[in-house]
Amino acid sequence: MTDAVVVGGGPNGLAAAIVLARAGRSVHLYEARDTLGGGCRSAELTLPGVVHDVCSAVHPLARSSPLFRELDLEQRGLEWIEPLIQIAHPLDDGRAALIYRDIAESAASFEDDHDAGIYRRWVEPLVHDWELLVSSLLGPIRPTALARHPFALARFGLPAL
């Protein structure tokens, strides 16, 4: 008899199935696609050799997951592909805000000093405190997580209000 059924082989479904299996549960995972990975998948969609991002906009968060780090997925064949431009957001005037892996380069793409400053004030604390925040944001939900790094979490969360 199956203890758990997980629908979807994306990062969250895979994580759930792994945690349940490690706890001794029998798990069946169902994925509609031919490949696992969900929104983190890439594929040759147009031309041979041209790899496209199928859906992922935030797969670096999966890469930062304490569970996925522990699994050492790179040793099992996973290759994380990091594009030069991480995100492009079209603006009403025909331009686009471009997000790079580098904060300064991203801020410079805004062309407006005010917007660049807001971006820096929002992102720099997150990057600075990332290793403190990652276990609280991407790990198991625990009441003690807030108590471990309250100021880092406040610097991250308050600008969202």
Tab-separated table of C-alpha atoms in Angstrom:
chain	number	residue	atom	x	y	z
A	1	MET	CA	0.000	0.000	0.000
A	2	THR	CA	1.237	3.471	-0.863
A	3	ASP	CA	1.613	5.918	2.007
A	4	ALA	CA	1.865	9.033	-0.150
A	5	VAL	CA	1.158	10.131	-3.695
A	6	VAL	CA	3.030	13.142	-5.032
A	7	VAL	CA	1.728	14.765	-8.197
A	8	GLY	CA	4.342	16.680	-10.133
A	9	GLY	CA	8.056	16.069	-10.517
A	10	GLY	CA	9.167	19.668	-10.195
A	11	PRO	CA	11.485	20.850	-7.423
A	12	ASN	CA	8.747	20.952	-4.783
A	13	GLY	CA	7.264	17.575	-5.708
A	14	LEU	CA	10.688	15.953	-5.791
A	15	ALA	CA	11.571	17.482	-2.423
A	16	ALA	CA	8.308	16.232	-0.894
A	17	ALA	CA	8.846	12.726	-2.267
A	18	ILE	CA	12.434	12.617	-0.980
A	19	VAL	CA	11.494	13.806	2.508
A	20	LEU	CA	8.656	11.282	2.731
A	21	ALA	CA	10.814	8.414	1.446
A	22	ARG	CA	13.579	9.283	3.915
A	23	ALA	CA	10.969	9.107	6.678
A	24	GLY	CA	10.261	5.513	5.670
A	25	ARG	CA	7.061	6.110	3.709
A	26	SER	CA	6.300	4.406	0.418
A	27	VAL	CA	5.873	7.111	-2.202
A	28	HIS	CA	4.531	7.173	-5.743
A	29	LEU	CA	5.463	10.241	-7.764
A	30	TYR	CA	3.511	11.069	-10.917
A	31	GLU	CA	4.767	13.464	-13.587
A	32	ALA	CA	2.850	14.241	-16.778
A	33	ARG	CA	5.959	15.146	-18.777
A	34	ASP	CA	8.625	12.806	-20.112
A	35	THR	CA	11.253	14.462	-17.918
A	36	LEU	CA	11.409	15.541	-14.301
A	37	GLY	CA	12.209	19.068	-13.211
A	38	GLY	CA	8.985	21.008	-13.616
A	39	GLY	CA	9.731	24.686	-14.100
A	40	CYS	CA	13.464	24.031	-13.831
A	41	ARG	CA	13.543	22.093	-17.078
A	42	SER	CA	15.269	23.225	-20.218
A	43	ALA	CA	14.906	21.826	-23.711
A	44	GLU	CA	15.859	22.315	-27.338
A	45	LEU	CA	12.608	23.935	-28.474
A	46	THR	CA	13.514	25.715	-31.696
A	47	LEU	CA	16.868	24.716	-33.171
A	48	PRO	CA	19.229	21.841	-32.441
A	49	GLY	CA	21.759	22.869	-29.821
A	50	VAL	CA	19.779	25.937	-28.711
A	51	VAL	CA	18.656	25.277	-25.143
A	52	HIS	CA	15.623	27.193	-23.920
A	53	ASP	CA	14.352	27.838	-20.434
A	54	VAL	CA	10.960	26.107	-20.425
A	55	CYS	CA	9.483	27.949	-17.479
A	56	SER	CA	11.928	28.756	-14.744
A	57	ALA	CA	12.229	32.269	-13.392
A	58	VAL	CA	13.398	31.455	-9.897
A	59	HIS	CA	15.334	28.194	-10.158
A	60	PRO	CA	18.280	29.764	-8.297
A	61	LEU	CA	16.060	29.382	-5.237
A	62	ALA	CA	15.913	25.625	-5.843
A	63	ARG	CA	19.686	25.659	-6.223
A	64	SER	CA	19.953	27.333	-2.806
A	65	SER	CA	17.595	24.878	-1.102
A	66	PRO	CA	19.226	23.224	1.918
A	67	LEU	CA	17.691	19.895	0.858
A	68	PHE	CA	18.943	20.112	-2.719
A	69	ARG	CA	22.399	21.192	-1.545
A	70	GLU	CA	22.507	18.147	0.719
A	71	LEU	CA	21.598	15.846	-2.178
A	72	ASP	CA	24.653	16.981	-4.177
A	73	LEU	CA	22.656	16.871	-7.396
A	74	GLU	CA	25.561	18.031	-9.537
A	75	GLN	CA	27.339	14.751	-8.723
A	76	ARG	CA	24.247	12.942	-10.026
A	77	GLY	CA	24.319	14.720	-13.392
A	78	LEU	CA	22.314	17.890	-12.803
A	79	GLU	CA	23.726	20.901	-14.608
A	80	TRP	CA	22.489	24.325	-13.543
A	81	ILE	CA	22.494	26.665	-16.535
A	82	GLU	CA	22.857	30.315	-15.542
A	83	PRO	CA	22.046	32.804	-18.291
A	84	LEU	CA	23.848	36.147	-18.449
A	85	ILE	CA	20.523	37.935	-17.976
A	86	GLN	CA	18.504	36.210	-15.247
A	87	ILE	CA	15.211	38.040	-15.778
A	88	ALA	CA	13.929	40.590	-18.298
A	89	HIS	CA	10.774	42.505	-17.444
A	90	PRO	CA	9.175	44.521	-20.277
A	91	LEU	CA	8.184	48.087	-19.441
A	92	ASP	CA	5.297	50.080	-20.918
A	93	ASP	CA	7.609	52.362	-22.914
A	94	GLY	CA	9.202	49.482	-24.847
A	95	ARG	CA	12.332	49.191	-22.707
A	96	ALA	CA	13.027	46.329	-20.333
A	97	ALA	CA	14.415	46.065	-16.816
A	98	LEU	CA	17.213	43.497	-16.919
A	99	ILE	CA	18.323	41.519	-13.888
A	100	TYR	CA	21.848	40.111	-13.955
A	101	ARG	CA	23.686	38.069	-11.318
A	102	ASP	CA	25.539	41.274	-10.405
A	103	ILE	CA	23.636	43.924	-8.415
A	104	ALA	CA	25.538	46.885	-9.898
A	105	GLU	CA	25.015	45.665	-13.458
A	106	SER	CA	21.309	45.133	-12.785
A	107	ALA	CA	20.916	48.588	-11.218
A	108	ALA	CA	22.687	50.181	-14.201
A	109	SER	CA	20.159	48.597	-16.574
A	110	PHE	CA	17.341	50.631	-15.010
A	111	GLU	CA	18.548	53.904	-16.618
A	112	ASP	CA	16.816	55.821	-13.824
A	113	ASP	CA	18.942	56.589	-10.764
A	114	HIS	CA	15.903	56.610	-8.475
A	115	ASP	CA	14.786	53.130	-9.588
A	116	ALA	CA	18.375	51.856	-9.447
A	117	GLY	CA	18.662	53.098	-5.856
A	118	ILE	CA	15.417	51.419	-4.841
A	119	TYR	CA	16.594	48.177	-6.437
A	120	ARG	CA	19.932	48.322	-4.608
A	121	ARG	CA	18.265	49.052	-1.239
A	122	TRP	CA	15.904	46.137	-1.748
A	123	VAL	CA	18.381	43.531	-3.053
A	124	GLU	CA	21.670	44.281	-1.272
A	125	PRO	CA	20.437	43.251	2.219
A	126	LEU	CA	19.015	40.042	0.775
A	127	VAL	CA	22.311	39.156	-0.908
A	128	HIS	CA	24.340	40.213	2.137
A	129	ASP	CA	22.252	38.081	4.517
A	130	TRP	CA	21.463	35.233	2.103
A	131	GLU	CA	23.317	32.474	3.952
A	132	LEU	CA	21.522	33.481	7.168
A	133	LEU	CA	18.128	33.641	5.470
A	134	VAL	CA	18.238	30.595	3.218
A	135	SER	CA	17.525	27.991	5.903
A	136	SER	CA	14.615	30.050	7.258
A	137	LEU	CA	13.143	30.781	3.827
A	138	LEU	CA	13.765	27.501	2.021
A	139	GLY	CA	14.150	24.956	4.813
A	140	PRO	CA	11.550	23.261	6.971
A	141	ILE	CA	9.190	25.628	8.767
A	142	ARG	CA	10.280	25.796	12.387
A	143	PRO	CA	9.265	28.279	15.108
A	144	THR	CA	12.940	28.701	16.027
A	145	ALA	CA	13.818	29.953	12.529
A	146	LEU	CA	12.577	33.439	13.347
A	147	ALA	CA	14.530	33.550	16.586
A	148	ARG	CA	17.839	32.573	14.945
A	149	HIS	CA	18.251	35.628	12.700
A	150	PRO	CA	15.457	38.116	13.486
A	151	PHE	CA	17.263	41.204	12.172
A	152	ALA	CA	18.233	39.585	8.881
A	153	LEU	CA	14.652	38.386	8.399
A	154	ALA	CA	13.305	41.842	9.271
A	155	ARG	CA	15.661	43.531	6.767
A	156	PHE	CA	14.406	41.106	4.142
A	157	GLY	CA	10.691	41.229	4.961
A	158	LEU	CA	9.966	44.823	5.957
A	159	PRO	CA	10.477	46.383	2.491
A	160	ALA	CA	7.714	44.110	1.198
A	161	LEU	CA	5.178	45.799	3.459
